Amino acid sequence: MIRAADGGVVVEVWVVPGASRDEVAGIHDGAVRLRVAAPPEGGKANRAAARLLAEHLGVRRARVVEGHTSRRKGVFVRGVDPATARAAVGRLAD
């Protein structure tokens, strides 16, 4: 679900576009479930999902690096170590 990358981590996420609001909604099939209000057109949902994950992890930015057209994506978060990311994501599973 979380793996180290050069300068940060890549977090696997499951994105549900077109939701009523943006929220981190727990874990889905081993990935962080993100519900975003943005539609899945023109990369809007991808940008919203990256922004929401960055906010949840306490950093300024993140970007989708894998799975641009699927619900399951890899999001790169710079400046976060794997232990910190696992702790933040672990709180979702409780």
Backbone as a chain_set.jsonl record, in Angstrom:
{"seq": "MIRAADGGVVVEVWVVPGASRDEVAGIHDGAVRLRVAAPPEGGKANRAAARLLAEHLGVRRARVVEGHTSRRKGVFVRGVDPATARAAVGRLAD", "coords": {"N": [[0.818, -1.187, 0.0], [1.984, 1.225, 0.715], [4.966, 2.497, -0.464], [8.463, 3.151, -0.48], [9.932, 5.844, -2.24], [12.085, 7.779, -4.368], [12.843, 10.481, -2.538], [10.408, 10.55, -1.216], [7.225, 8.96, -0.811], [5.152, 6.455, -2.401], [1.78, 6.109, -2.452], [-0.816, 3.796, -2.568], [-4.008, 4.343, -3.832], [-7.608, 4.268, -3.896], [-9.88, 5.663, -5.88], [-12.939, 7.371, -5.759], [-14.765, 9.064, -7.842], [-16.948, 11.964, -8.259], [-18.344, 12.124, -5.862], [-20.349, 13.271, -3.056], [-18.881, 14.939, -1.448], [-15.436, 15.788, -0.683], [-13.445, 13.35, 0.834], [-11.49, 11.262, 3.014], [-11.992, 7.937, 3.084], [-11.404, 5.575, 4.537], [-10.11, 2.248, 4.089], [-9.793, 0.379, 1.095], [-9.649, -2.636, -0.368], [-6.873, -2.894, 0.194], [-5.923, -0.354, -0.384], [-5.872, 3.218, 0.099], [-8.976, 4.674, 0.43], [-10.395, 7.225, -1.362], [-12.813, 9.64, -1.596], [-13.965, 11.875, -3.924], [-15.324, 14.993, -4.972], [-14.965, 15.936, -7.503], [-15.374, 15.428, -11.046], [-14.566, 12.575, -13.184], [-13.153, 13.613, -15.412], [-10.823, 14.981, -17.676], [-8.668, 14.828, -15.892], [-9.443, 15.938, -13.494], [-10.474, 14.58, -11.207], [-8.211, 13.122, -10.491], [-6.398, 15.154, -9.758], [-7.816, 16.25, -7.595], [-7.856, 14.049, -5.858], [-5.115, 13.688, -5.326], [-4.562, 16.123, -4.062], [-6.225, 15.882, -1.784], [-5.087, 13.63, -0.489], [-2.518, 14.645, 0.046], [-3.168, 16.688, 1.822], [-4.199, 15.149, 3.933], [-1.879, 13.839, 4.734], [-0.378, 15.927, 5.583], [1.221, 17.548, 3.948], [2.207, 19.81, 1.291], [1.828, 19.18, -1.46], [0.974, 16.563, -3.789], [1.12, 14.013, -6.328], [-0.453, 12.165, -8.934], [0.996, 9.263, -10.132], [0.714, 6.795, -11.204], [-1.724, 4.759, -12.837], [-3.512, 6.572, -14.127], [-5.97, 6.517, -15.515], [-7.556, 4.726, -14.185], [-9.434, 3.549, -11.308], [-7.83, 2.682, -9.235], [-4.855, 3.96, -8.094], [-1.468, 5.204, -8.036], [-0.026, 7.442, -5.885], [2.359, 9.882, -5.642], [4.06, 11.251, -2.926], [5.956, 13.792, -1.87], [8.609, 14.279, 0.47], [7.706, 12.844, 2.653], [8.254, 10.236, 4.905], [8.261, 6.6, 4.786], [7.431, 5.462, 7.293], [6.004, 7.514, 8.602], [3.931, 7.914, 6.759], [2.719, 5.368, 6.861], [1.801, 5.387, 9.506], [-0.109, 7.462, 9.42], [-1.917, 6.411, 7.551], [-2.532, 4.059, 8.837], [-4.17, 4.9, 10.921], [-6.565, 5.164, 9.63], [-7.503, 2.606, 9.293], [-8.367, 1.82, 11.739]], "CA": [[0.0, 0.0, 0.0], [2.894, 2.369, 0.762], [6.336, 2.096, -0.75], [9.425, 4.25, -0.542], [10.325, 6.33, -3.563], [13.127, 8.786, -4.261], [12.383, 11.747, -1.987], [9.078, 10.479, -0.61], [6.552, 7.665, -0.853], [4.026, 6.273, -3.3], [0.658, 5.53, -1.72], [-1.882, 3.283, -3.424], [-5.317, 4.875, -3.463], [-8.792, 3.871, -4.661], [-10.578, 6.942, -6.008], [-14.352, 7.363, -6.122], [-15.092, 10.425, -8.296], [-18.355, 12.349, -8.286], [-18.949, 11.981, -4.534], [-20.994, 14.496, -2.588], [-17.848, 15.789, -0.843], [-14.103, 15.19, -0.622], [-13.153, 12.751, 2.129], [-10.742, 10.017, 3.107], [-13.058, 7.045, 3.52], [-10.907, 4.298, 5.02], [-9.277, 1.381, 3.256], [-10.538, -0.448, 0.146], [-8.816, -3.596, -1.086], [-5.461, -2.595, 0.403], [-5.579, 1.003, -0.818], [-6.6, 4.289, 0.786], [-10.167, 5.042, -0.339], [-10.613, 8.67, -1.409], [-14.028, 10.077, -2.297], [-13.772, 13.263, -4.353], [-16.488, 15.559, -5.657], [-14.601, 16.236, -8.895], [-15.708, 14.391, -12.031], [-13.385, 11.891, -13.73], [-12.874, 14.149, -16.75], [-9.715, 15.927, -17.8], [-7.743, 14.738, -14.768], [-9.934, 16.678, -12.323], [-10.543, 13.682, -10.048], [-6.827, 12.812, -10.117], [-5.849, 16.307, -9.027], [-8.523, 16.35, -6.317], [-7.411, 12.942, -5.014], [-3.75, 13.994, -4.895], [-4.672, 17.231, -3.108], [-6.82, 15.355, -0.557], [-4.095, 12.791, 0.182], [-1.478, 15.536, 0.562], [-3.733, 17.345, 3.005], [-4.292, 14.14, 4.997], [-0.529, 13.518, 5.193], [0.231, 17.141, 6.11], [2.191, 18.15, 3.037], [1.571, 20.77, 0.374], [1.45, 18.645, -2.767], [1.172, 15.172, -4.191], [0.698, 13.882, -7.724], [-0.727, 10.82, -9.408], [2.079, 8.805, -10.998], [0.322, 5.497, -11.762], [-3.156, 4.51, -12.912], [-4.204, 7.827, -14.432], [-7.331, 6.316, -16.016], [-8.278, 3.714, -13.413], [-9.761, 3.977, -9.945], [-6.667, 2.384, -8.389], [-3.786, 4.84, -8.535], [-0.319, 5.428, -7.183], [0.158, 8.877, -5.685], [3.66, 10.214, -5.075], [4.03, 12.323, -1.93], [7.336, 14.179, -1.584], [8.922, 14.769, 1.809], [7.111, 12.007, 3.7], [8.94, 8.954, 4.982], [7.295, 5.498, 4.847], [6.887, 5.253, 8.637], [4.998, 8.554, 8.845], [2.788, 7.618, 5.893], [2.035, 4.182, 7.399], [1.101, 5.79, 10.723], [-1.293, 8.229, 9.025], [-2.858, 5.502, 6.899], [-2.959, 3.101, 9.853], [-5.28, 5.474, 11.689], [-7.785, 4.964, 8.861], [-7.957, 1.217, 9.42], [-8.951, 1.632, 13.082]], "C": [[0.869, 1.261, 0.0], [4.29, 1.85, 0.46], [7.221, 3.34, -0.872], [9.728, 4.583, -1.997], [11.381, 7.411, -3.334], [12.546, 10.111, -3.765], [11.014, 11.721, -1.341], [8.525, 9.065, -0.625], [5.517, 7.65, -1.969], [2.958, 5.53, -2.508], [-0.373, 5.043, -2.723], [-3.208, 3.82, -2.914], [-6.381, 4.295, -4.384], [-9.666, 5.111, -4.695], [-12.015, 6.722, -6.465], [-14.713, 8.791, -6.527], [-16.59, 10.696, -8.226], [-19.076, 12.176, -6.965], [-19.588, 13.308, -4.118], [-20.004, 15.46, -1.936], [-16.514, 15.052, -0.886], [-13.891, 14.624, 0.775], [-12.282, 11.518, 1.976], [-11.693, 9.04, 3.772], [-12.551, 5.658, 3.889], [-10.039, 3.572, 4.024], [-10.187, 0.549, 2.359], [-9.542, -1.345, -0.582], [-7.325, -3.243, -1.0], [-5.004, -1.23, -0.043], [-6.39, 2.012, -0.006], [-7.762, 4.714, -0.105], [-10.392, 6.546, -0.215], [-11.881, 8.952, -2.206], [-13.83, 11.548, -2.64], [-14.993, 13.736, -5.135], [-16.212, 15.808, -7.137], [-14.991, 15.089, -9.83], [-14.433, 13.762, -12.6], [-13.012, 12.348, -15.139], [-11.695, 15.099, -16.699], [-8.749, 15.92, -16.634], [-8.201, 15.443, -13.507], [-9.98, 15.806, -11.072], [-9.139, 13.309, -9.574], [-6.223, 13.939, -9.297], [-6.511, 16.446, -7.656], [-8.063, 15.259, -5.351], [-6.012, 13.206, -4.476], [-3.759, 15.101, -3.841], [-5.202, 16.741, -1.754], [-5.816, 14.49, 0.208], [-2.987, 13.648, 0.781], [-1.955, 16.217, 1.843], [-3.77, 16.374, 4.19], [-2.911, 13.812, 5.578], [0.236, 14.752, 5.681], [1.334, 17.733, 5.254], [1.448, 19.05, 2.054], [1.053, 20.145, -0.9], [1.709, 17.152, -2.876], [0.751, 15.105, -5.654], [0.501, 12.418, -8.071], [0.384, 10.431, -10.377], [1.762, 7.463, -11.655], [-1.197, 5.426, -11.821], [-3.991, 5.732, -13.235], [-5.651, 7.626, -14.873], [-8.095, 5.235, -15.274], [-8.589, 4.253, -12.03], [-8.597, 3.742, -8.991], [-5.471, 3.141, -8.946], [-2.616, 4.784, -7.566], [-0.098, 6.921, -7.099], [1.499, 9.106, -4.993], [3.518, 11.409, -4.147], [5.475, 12.616, -1.544], [7.462, 14.617, -0.125], [8.286, 13.995, 2.942], [7.864, 10.69, 3.711], [7.897, 7.835, 5.136], [6.669, 5.294, 6.224], [5.784, 6.268, 8.956], [3.744, 8.287, 8.021], [2.01, 6.418, 6.419], [1.242, 4.527, 8.657], [-0.183, 6.542, 10.38], [-2.339, 7.335, 8.403], [-3.382, 4.471, 7.899], [-4.115, 3.603, 10.696], [-6.606, 5.295, 10.958], [-8.371, 3.577, 9.06], [-8.614, 0.951, 10.775], [-10.424, 1.943, 13.126]], "O": [[0.524, 2.252, -0.644], [4.741, 0.876, 1.062], [6.786, 4.409, -1.302], [9.77, 3.706, -2.86], [11.54, 7.898, -2.214], [11.832, 10.788, -4.504], [10.5, 12.77, -0.952], [9.265, 8.094, -0.472], [5.063, 8.7, -2.424], [3.208, 4.455, -1.963], [-0.763, 5.783, -3.626], [-3.499, 3.761, -1.719], [-6.091, 3.883, -5.508], [-10.142, 5.564, -3.655], [-12.278, 5.993, -7.421], [-14.942, 9.639, -5.665], [-17.396, 9.769, -8.145], [-20.304, 12.089, -6.944], [-19.382, 14.336, -4.763], [-20.258, 16.663, -1.878], [-16.47, 13.841, -1.1], [-14.12, 15.304, 1.775], [-12.323, 10.825, 0.96], [-12.153, 9.275, 4.889], [-13.207, 4.663, 3.582], [-9.331, 4.181, 3.222], [-11.229, 0.067, 2.802], [-8.691, -0.86, -1.328], [-6.61, -3.289, -2.001], [-3.802, -0.968, -0.079], [-7.462, 1.691, 0.509], [-7.557, 5.072, -1.265], [-10.557, 7.074, 0.885], [-11.998, 8.544, -3.361], [-13.561, 12.368, -1.762], [-15.613, 12.965, -5.866], [-17.146, 15.881, -7.935], [-14.942, 13.921, -9.445], [-13.353, 14.345, -12.51], [-12.597, 11.535, -15.965], [-11.584, 15.922, -15.79], [-8.067, 16.918, -16.404], [-7.44, 15.543, -12.545], [-9.571, 16.243, -9.996], [-8.908, 13.194, -8.37], [-5.607, 13.698, -8.259], [-5.835, 16.73, -6.667], [-7.9, 15.516, -4.158], [-5.748, 12.972, -3.296], [-3.042, 15.019, -2.843], [-4.693, 17.135, -0.705], [-5.709, 14.606, 1.429], [-2.56, 13.403, 1.91], [-1.216, 16.302, 2.824], [-3.415, 16.738, 5.311], [-2.788, 13.539, 6.772], [1.372, 14.634, 6.141], [2.269, 18.346, 5.767], [0.218, 19.048, 1.997], [-0.018, 20.509, -1.385], [2.532, 16.575, -2.165], [0.105, 16.021, -6.164], [1.203, 11.545, -7.562], [0.683, 11.162, -11.32], [2.471, 7.04, -12.569], [-1.881, 5.97, -10.955], [-5.072, 5.909, -12.673], [-6.486, 8.495, -14.623], [-9.187, 4.86, -15.699], [-8.066, 5.293, -11.627], [-8.397, 4.508, -8.049], [-5.114, 2.989, -10.114], [-2.765, 4.366, -6.418], [0.007, 7.597, -8.123], [1.744, 8.592, -3.901], [2.943, 12.436, -4.509], [6.142, 11.769, -0.951], [6.559, 15.236, 0.439], [8.322, 14.444, 4.088], [8.091, 10.09, 2.661], [6.774, 8.095, 5.569], [5.482, 4.981, 6.311], [4.75, 5.907, 9.519], [2.627, 8.416, 8.522], [0.779, 6.437, 6.429], [0.138, 4.019, 8.856], [-1.228, 6.291, 10.98], [-3.527, 7.478, 8.691], [-4.539, 4.058, 7.819], [-4.951, 2.815, 11.139], [-7.662, 5.276, 11.592], [-9.586, 3.393, 9.003], [-9.335, -0.034, 10.935], [-11.047, 1.83, 14.182]]}, "num_chains": 1, "name": "protein.A"}
